PDB file of C-alpha atoms in Angstrom:
ATOM      1  CA  MET A   1     -57.811  33.933  84.261  1.00 47.00           C
ATOM      2  CA  LYS A   2     -56.780  34.866  81.300  1.00 44.00           C
ATOM      3  CA  SER A   3     -52.408  33.999  82.658  1.00 51.00           C
ATOM      4  CA  LYS A   4     -53.829  30.346  82.987  1.00 54.00           C
ATOM      5  CA  LEU A   5     -55.646  29.407  79.843  1.00 55.00           C
ATOM      6  CA  LEU A   6     -53.248  30.966  77.183  1.00 54.00           C
ATOM      7  CA  PRO A   7     -49.946  28.354  78.135  1.00 55.00           C
ATOM      8  CA  PHE A   8     -53.481  25.986  77.994  1.00 56.00           C
ATOM      9  CA  LEU A   9     -54.255  26.829  74.276  1.00 54.00           C
ATOM     10  CA  LEU A  10     -50.231  26.567  73.488  1.00 54.00           C
ATOM     11  CA  THR A  11     -50.491  23.200  74.254  1.00 57.00           C
ATOM     12  CA  ILE A  12     -53.577  22.455  72.208  1.00 60.00           C
ATOM     13  CA  CYS A  13     -51.908  24.267  69.139  1.00 51.00           C
ATOM     14  CA  CYS A  14     -48.571  22.333  69.346  1.00 49.00           C
ATOM     15  CA  VAL A  15     -50.787  19.047  69.987  1.00 48.00           C
ATOM     16  CA  ILE A  16     -52.457  19.325  66.562  1.00 52.00           C
ATOM     17  CA  THR A  17     -49.827  21.207  64.198  1.00 48.00           C
ATOM     18  CA  SER A  18     -48.125  18.075  64.972  1.00 48.00           C
ATOM     19  CA  ALA A  19     -49.982  14.964  64.486  1.00 44.00           C
ATOM     20  CA  PHE A  20     -50.697  17.678  61.526  1.00 43.00           C
ATOM     21  CA  PHE A  21     -47.282  17.255  60.312  1.00 43.00           C
ATOM     22  CA  ILE A  22     -46.937  13.271  61.394  1.00 43.00           C
ATOM     23  CA  SER A  23     -49.988  12.853  59.612  1.00 42.00           C
ATOM     24  CA  GLY A  24     -48.881  14.274  56.234  1.00 44.00           C
ATOM     25  CA  CYS A  25     -45.377  11.983  56.597  1.00 45.00           C
ATOM     26  CA  ASN A  26     -47.444   8.625  57.399  1.00 50.00           C
ATOM     27  CA  SER A  27     -49.841   9.350  54.151  1.00 63.00           C
ATOM     28  CA  HIS A  28     -46.521   9.076  51.548  1.00 78.00           C
ATOM     29  CA  LYS A  29     -45.454   6.234  50.539  1.00 87.00           C
ATOM     30  CA  CYS A  30     -41.785   6.235  48.567  1.00 87.00           C
ATOM     31  CA  GLU A  31     -42.484   4.635  44.556  1.00 85.00           C
ATOM     32  CA  TYR A  32     -38.432   4.151  43.724  1.00 81.00           C
ATOM     33  CA  THR A  33     -38.733   4.478  39.912  1.00 81.00           C
ATOM     34  CA  THR A  34     -36.212   7.897  39.396  1.00 81.00           C
ATOM     35  CA  ILE A  35     -32.676   6.056  38.569  1.00 82.00           C
ATOM     36  CA  ASN A  36     -29.556   8.138  39.564  1.00 84.00           C
ATOM     37  CA  HIS A  37     -25.466   7.302  39.117  1.00 84.00           C
ATOM     38  CA  ASP A  38     -22.083   8.188  39.504  1.00 82.00           C
ATOM     39  CA  ASN A  39     -19.247   6.595  38.010  1.00 77.00           C
ATOM     40  CA  ALA A  40     -19.145   2.949  39.589  1.00 81.00           C
ATOM     41  CA  GLY A  41     -22.421   2.034  39.674  1.00 85.00           C
ATOM     42  CA  HIS A  42     -26.306   2.897  40.039  1.00 84.00           C
ATOM     43  CA  TRP A  43     -29.362   3.287  42.175  1.00 87.00           C
ATOM     44  CA  TYR A  44     -33.294   3.446  42.393  1.00 86.00           C
ATOM     45  CA  GLU A  45     -34.452   6.570  44.792  1.00 86.00           C
ATOM     46  CA  CYS A  46     -37.869   8.003  45.281  1.00 88.00           C
ATOM     47  CA  GLU A  47     -39.248  11.068  43.768  1.00 84.00           C
ATOM     48  CA  CYS A  48     -38.871  12.872  47.594  1.00 84.00           C
ATOM     49  CA  GLY A  49     -34.717  11.575  47.292  1.00 82.00           C
ATOM     50  CA  GLU A  50     -34.937   8.589  50.125  1.00 87.00           C
ATOM     51  CA  VAL A  51     -32.517   5.710  48.385  1.00 84.00           C
ATOM     52  CA  GLN A  52     -34.254   2.094  47.845  1.00 85.00           C
ATOM     53  CA  SER A  53     -32.711   0.071  50.146  1.00 84.00           C
ATOM     54  CA  GLY A  54     -30.724  -2.533  48.456  1.00 82.00           C
ATOM     55  CA  SER A  55     -30.343  -1.358  45.172  1.00 83.00           C
ATOM     56  CA  TYR A  56     -26.993  -0.600  44.615  1.00 85.00           C
ATOM     57  CA  SER A  57     -25.403  -1.675  42.199  1.00 84.00           C
ATOM     58  CA  SER A  58     -22.869  -1.985  39.649  1.00 85.00           C
ATOM     59  CA  HIS A  59     -22.914  -0.482  35.840  1.00 82.00           C
ATOM     60  CA  PHE A  60     -23.241  -3.887  33.321  1.00 79.00           C
ATOM     61  CA  GLY A  61     -23.275  -3.882  29.804  1.00 78.00           C
ATOM     62  CA  GLY A  62     -21.026  -6.732  27.933  1.00 75.00           C
ATOM     63  CA  VAL A  63     -21.675  -4.911  24.445  1.00 87.00           C
ATOM     64  CA  TRP A  64     -19.683  -2.501  22.440  1.00 91.00           C
ATOM     65  CA  ILE A  65     -21.271   0.060  21.096  1.00 92.00           C
ATOM     66  CA  ILE A  66     -19.633   1.501  17.920  1.00 95.00           C
ATOM     67  CA  ASP A  67     -19.128   5.429  17.850  1.00 95.00           C
ATOM     68  CA  GLN A  68     -16.859   5.530  14.753  1.00 95.00           C
ATOM     69  CA  ASP A  69     -15.453   2.382  12.712  1.00 94.00           C
ATOM     70  CA  SER A  70     -11.968   1.819  12.014  1.00 94.00           C
ATOM     71  CA  THR A  71     -10.164   1.539   8.811  1.00 92.00           C
ATOM     72  CA  CYS A  72      -7.221   1.056   7.320  1.00 91.00           C
ATOM     73  CA  THR A  73      -5.903   4.018   7.996  1.00 91.00           C
ATOM     74  CA  VAL A  74      -7.619   5.687  10.546  1.00 93.00           C
ATOM     75  CA  THR A  75      -8.571   4.181  14.117  1.00 95.00           C
ATOM     76  CA  GLY A  76     -12.133   4.254  15.210  1.00 96.00           C
ATOM     77  CA  THR A  77     -13.600   4.264  18.756  1.00 97.00           C
ATOM     78  CA  GLN A  78     -16.851   2.628  20.929  1.00 96.00           C
ATOM     79  CA  HIS A  79     -18.176   2.928  24.195  1.00 94.00           C
ATOM     80  CA  MET A  80     -19.811   0.156  27.056  1.00 90.00           C
ATOM     81  CA  GLU A  81     -22.224   1.745  28.552  1.00 87.00           C
ATOM     82  CA  CYS A  82     -25.273   0.649  31.097  1.00 85.00           C
ATOM     83  CA  THR A  83     -28.467  -1.194  30.406  1.00 81.00           C
ATOM     84  CA  VAL A  84     -30.195  -0.054  33.241  1.00 83.00           C
ATOM     85  CA  CYS A  85     -29.194   4.041  33.554  1.00 84.00           C
ATOM     86  CA  HIS A  86     -27.168   3.906  30.403  1.00 84.00           C
ATOM     87  CA  VAL A  87     -24.879   5.796  31.474  1.00 85.00           C
ATOM     88  CA  THR A  88     -21.119   5.617  29.758  1.00 86.00           C
ATOM     89  CA  PHE A  89     -19.095   3.612  31.416  1.00 85.00           C
ATOM     90  CA  ALA A  90     -16.021   2.440  29.662  1.00 88.00           C
ATOM     91  CA  GLU A  91     -15.152   3.265  26.641  1.00 92.00           C
ATOM     92  CA  GLU A  92     -11.729   2.555  23.422  1.00 94.00           C
ATOM     93  CA  THR A  93     -10.240   3.221  20.582  1.00 96.00           C
ATOM     94  CA  ILE A  94     -10.919   0.896  17.787  1.00 95.00           C
ATOM     95  CA  PRO A  95      -6.748  -0.167  16.444  1.00 96.00           C
ATOM     96  CA  VAL A  96      -6.804   0.170  12.254  1.00 93.00           C
ATOM     97  CA  LYS A  97      -7.574  -2.458  10.918  1.00 92.00           C
ATOM     98  CA  GLN A  98      -5.677  -4.568   8.422  1.00 92.00           C
ATOM     99  CA  HIS A  99      -5.308  -3.238   4.614  1.00 92.00           C
ATOM    100  CA  SER A 100      -7.563  -5.707   2.032  1.00 92.00           C
ATOM    101  CA  MET A 101      -4.662  -6.026  -0.938  1.00 92.00           C
ATOM    102  CA  THR A 102      -5.354  -7.569  -3.769  1.00 93.00           C
ATOM    103  CA  GLU A 103      -3.570 -10.334  -5.670  1.00 95.00           C
ATOM    104  CA  TRP A 104      -1.143  -9.723  -7.169  1.00 96.00           C
ATOM    105  CA  THR A 105      -0.026  -9.115 -10.784  1.00 96.00           C
ATOM    106  CA  GLU A 106       1.821  -7.974 -13.456  1.00 96.00           C
ATOM    107  CA  LYS A 107       2.849  -4.194 -13.718  1.00 95.00           C
ATOM    108  CA  THR A 108       5.915  -4.903 -16.444  1.00 96.00           C
ATOM    109  CA  PRO A 109       6.809  -8.106 -17.499  1.00 96.00           C
ATOM    110  CA  ALA A 110      10.363  -8.721 -17.567  1.00 96.00           C
ATOM    111  CA  THR A 111      13.072  -7.980 -19.947  1.00 95.00           C
ATOM    112  CA  CYS A 112      16.390  -9.327 -21.065  1.00 95.00           C
ATOM    113  CA  THR A 113      18.441  -6.811 -17.955  1.00 95.00           C
ATOM    114  CA  GLN A 114      14.708  -5.694 -15.699  1.00 95.00           C
ATOM    115  CA  ALA A 115      13.136  -8.422 -13.522  1.00 96.00           C
ATOM    116  CA  GLN A 116       9.476  -8.630 -13.931  1.00 96.00           C
ATOM    117  CA  VAL A 117       6.915  -5.988 -11.028  1.00 97.00           C
ATOM    118  CA  LEU A 118       4.469  -7.266  -9.170  1.00 97.00           C
ATOM    119  CA  GLU A 119       1.742  -4.743  -7.817  1.00 96.00           C
ATOM    120  CA  ARG A 120      -1.233  -5.384  -5.442  1.00 95.00           C
ATOM    121  CA  HIS A 121      -3.638  -2.473  -3.975  1.00 94.00           C
ATOM    122  CA  CYS A 122      -5.543  -2.430  -0.951  1.00 93.00           C
ATOM    123  CA  THR A 123      -9.448  -2.819  -1.825  1.00 91.00           C
ATOM    124  CA  THR A 124     -10.573  -0.593   0.966  1.00 88.00           C
ATOM    125  CA  CYS A 125      -8.612   2.592   0.985  1.00 87.00           C
ATOM    126  CA  ASP A 126      -7.026   2.044  -2.319  1.00 78.00           C
ATOM    127  CA  THR A 127      -3.641   4.312  -0.567  1.00 85.00           C
ATOM    128  CA  GLN A 128      -1.755   1.608  -0.027  1.00 88.00           C
ATOM    129  CA  ASN A 129       0.476   0.297  -2.437  1.00 92.00           C
ATOM    130  CA  GLU A 130       2.943  -2.366  -3.078  1.00 94.00           C
ATOM    131  CA  THR A 131       5.600  -4.057  -5.589  1.00 95.00           C
ATOM    132  CA  LYS A 132       7.424  -6.334  -5.551  1.00 94.00           C
ATOM    133  CA  ASP A 133       9.690  -8.463  -8.197  1.00 95.00           C
ATOM    134  CA  GLY A 134       8.522 -11.267  -9.811  1.00 95.00           C
ATOM    135  CA  THR A 135      10.806 -13.555 -12.343  1.00 95.00           C
ATOM    136  CA  ALA A 136      14.198 -12.593 -12.756  1.00 95.00           C
ATOM    137  CA  ALA A 137      15.460 -11.164 -15.663  1.00 95.00           C
ATOM    138  CA  LEU A 138      15.654 -12.926 -19.556  1.00 95.00           C
ATOM    139  CA  GLY A 139      19.121 -13.218 -20.526  1.00 95.00           C
ATOM    140  CA  HIS A 140      20.131 -11.362 -23.732  1.00 95.00           C
ATOM    141  CA  THR A 141      19.503 -14.311 -26.585  1.00 95.00           C
ATOM    142  CA  GLU A 142      21.991 -13.084 -28.875  1.00 94.00           C
ATOM    143  CA  SER A 143      22.942 -12.736 -33.194  1.00 95.00           C
ATOM    144  CA  ASP A 144      24.768 -13.368 -35.262  1.00 95.00           C
ATOM    145  CA  TRP A 145      27.163 -10.942 -36.687  1.00 95.00           C
ATOM    146  CA  ILE A 146      26.320  -8.419 -38.278  1.00 96.00           C
ATOM    147  CA  ILE A 147      27.900  -6.619 -40.998  1.00 95.00           C
ATOM    148  CA  ASP A 148      28.041  -2.947 -40.365  1.00 95.00           C
ATOM    149  CA  THR A 149      30.521  -1.145 -42.858  1.00 94.00           C
ATOM    150  CA  ASP A 150      32.094  -4.369 -45.516  1.00 92.00           C
ATOM    151  CA  SER A 151      35.685  -4.254 -45.167  1.00 91.00           C
ATOM    152  CA  THR A 152      37.635  -3.891 -48.846  1.00 88.00           C
ATOM    153  CA  CYS A 153      40.765  -4.804 -50.263  1.00 87.00           C
ATOM    154  CA  THR A 154      41.908  -1.519 -48.965  1.00 86.00           C
ATOM    155  CA  THR A 155      40.005  -1.297 -46.106  1.00 90.00           C
ATOM    156  CA  THR A 156      38.476  -2.353 -43.026  1.00 93.00           C
ATOM    157  CA  GLY A 157      34.943  -3.617 -41.748  1.00 94.00           C
ATOM    158  CA  THR A 158      32.662  -3.927 -38.699  1.00 97.00           C
ATOM    159  CA  GLN A 159      30.382  -5.868 -37.283  1.00 96.00           C
ATOM    160  CA  HIS A 160      28.527  -6.193 -34.301  1.00 96.00           C
ATOM    161  CA  LYS A 161      26.424  -8.936 -32.188  1.00 95.00           C
ATOM    162  CA  GLU A 162      23.341  -7.572 -30.150  1.00 95.00           C
ATOM    163  CA  CYS A 163      20.207  -9.293 -28.305  1.00 96.00           C
ATOM    164  CA  THR A 164      17.381 -10.173 -30.654  1.00 95.00           C
ATOM    165  CA  VAL A 165      15.082  -9.210 -28.475  1.00 94.00           C
ATOM    166  CA  CYS A 166      15.458  -5.256 -27.447  1.00 93.00           C
ATOM    167  CA  HIS A 167      18.678  -4.859 -30.181  1.00 93.00           C
ATOM    168  CA  GLU A 168      21.677  -4.294 -27.050  1.00 94.00           C
ATOM    169  CA  LYS A 169      24.752  -3.846 -29.151  1.00 94.00           C
ATOM    170  CA  LEU A 170      26.515  -7.173 -27.392  1.00 93.00           C
ATOM    171  CA  ASP A 171      29.611  -6.709 -29.533  1.00 94.00           C
ATOM    172  CA  GLU A 172      31.165  -5.488 -32.027  1.00 95.00           C
ATOM    173  CA  GLU A 173      34.678  -6.571 -33.811  1.00 95.00           C
ATOM    174  CA  THR A 174      37.063  -5.310 -36.800  1.00 95.00           C
ATOM    175  CA  ILE A 175      36.569  -7.126 -39.868  1.00 94.00           C
ATOM    176  CA  PRO A 176      40.248  -7.731 -42.177  1.00 95.00           C
ATOM    177  CA  VAL A 177      40.978  -6.383 -45.040  1.00 90.00           C
ATOM    178  CA  LYS A 178      40.192  -8.499 -47.980  1.00 87.00           C
ATOM    179  CA  GLN A 179      42.648 -10.022 -50.167  1.00 87.00           C
ATOM    180  CA  HIS A 180      42.906  -8.314 -53.296  1.00 84.00           C
ATOM    181  CA  SER A 181      40.851  -9.822 -56.520  1.00 84.00           C
ATOM    182  CA  MET A 182      43.449 -10.635 -59.113  1.00 81.00           C
ATOM    183  CA  THR A 183      42.526 -11.102 -62.445  1.00 82.00           C
ATOM    184  CA  GLU A 184      44.482 -13.850 -64.912  1.00 86.00           C
ATOM    185  CA  TRP A 185      48.225 -12.867 -66.005  1.00 84.00           C
ATOM    186  CA  THR A 186      48.273 -11.303 -69.161  1.00 86.00           C
ATOM    187  CA  GLU A 187      50.760 -10.232 -71.629  1.00 83.00           C
ATOM    188  CA  LYS A 188      51.509  -6.283 -71.309  1.00 83.00           C
ATOM    189  CA  THR A 189      53.714  -6.008 -74.041  1.00 87.00           C
ATOM    190  CA  PRO A 190      54.694  -9.009 -76.088  1.00 90.00           C
ATOM    191  CA  ALA A 191      59.034 -10.039 -75.832  1.00 86.00           C
ATOM    192  CA  THR A 192      61.422  -8.953 -78.044  1.00 89.00           C
ATOM    193  CA  CYS A 193      64.857  -9.179 -79.402  1.00 90.00           C
ATOM    194  CA  THR A 194      66.103  -7.829 -76.029  1.00 90.00           C
ATOM    195  CA  GLN A 195      63.210  -7.444 -73.764  1.00 90.00           C
ATOM    196  CA  ALA A 196      61.668 -10.533 -72.584  1.00 88.00           C
ATOM    197  CA  GLN A 197      57.371 -10.202 -72.588  1.00 87.00           C
ATOM    198  CA  VAL A 198      55.838  -8.194 -69.682  1.00 82.00           C
ATOM    199  CA  LEU A 199      52.704 -10.062 -68.128  1.00 84.00           C
ATOM    200  CA  GLU A 200      50.042  -7.990 -66.427  1.00 85.00           C
ATOM    201  CA  ARG A 201      47.206  -8.367 -63.472  1.00 86.00           C
ATOM    202  CA  HIS A 202      45.167  -6.078 -61.694  1.00 85.00           C
ATOM    203  CA  CYS A 203      42.548  -6.400 -58.535  1.00 84.00           C
ATOM    204  CA  THR A 204      38.876  -6.922 -60.190  1.00 82.00           C
ATOM    205  CA  THR A 205      37.625  -5.131 -56.559  1.00 81.00           C
ATOM    206  CA  CYS A 206      39.678  -2.124 -55.602  1.00 80.00           C
ATOM    207  CA  ASP A 207      41.272  -1.464 -58.858  1.00 74.00           C
ATOM    208  CA  THR A 208      44.274  -0.139 -57.800  1.00 77.00           C
ATOM    209  CA  GLN A 209      46.670  -2.858 -57.449  1.00 78.00           C
ATOM    210  CA  ASN A 210      48.334  -3.698 -60.119  1.00 80.00           C
ATOM    211  CA  GLU A 211      50.840  -6.444 -60.397  1.00 79.00           C
ATOM    212  CA  THR A 212      53.576  -7.209 -63.139  1.00 81.00           C
ATOM    213  CA  LYS A 213      56.079 -10.170 -63.873  1.00 85.00           C
TER     214      LYS A 213
END
């Protein structure tokens, strides 16, 4: 009797257990509220792990988000993230910006021998400085002869020309010896019975040139 009843009881237990599990499964309704992703896209799934059918989609965003902006001297970085799952799916370097240069201003004016120098700099980084020539050199303005040492009756002199602006010496020459500035002839000794009258004169400047006749 017991040997016939045991298989029957086992069968009843299996039916009850199966019914319990089937009932438990059928009572769960998936809610696809969890977003999961890979490198290519994202999808919705239930907390039980079941993936929602047809929910797979590629990442999309379209707006670059700046992490660190570039400057005139260093590059920056930016990324693009998915607007749904917020995973970063693209990154790139922001190129160095062009310098924001000031207008050209005079650094040094033009001189007789040097051109004007203009300069400008970057208003952002203040490290990019540039120079260039502006107005050409003006050239010298020549003076009249300027006597350094005047000549005399016995020695030569010197004179030069210079630029009236920068005073650079442009030319130089020797002043020739001057002619003696002689006095009128005066009597040195009167005539005698045997000697003719002697006349004399001398230079009033050097007082060394004496002549007789």
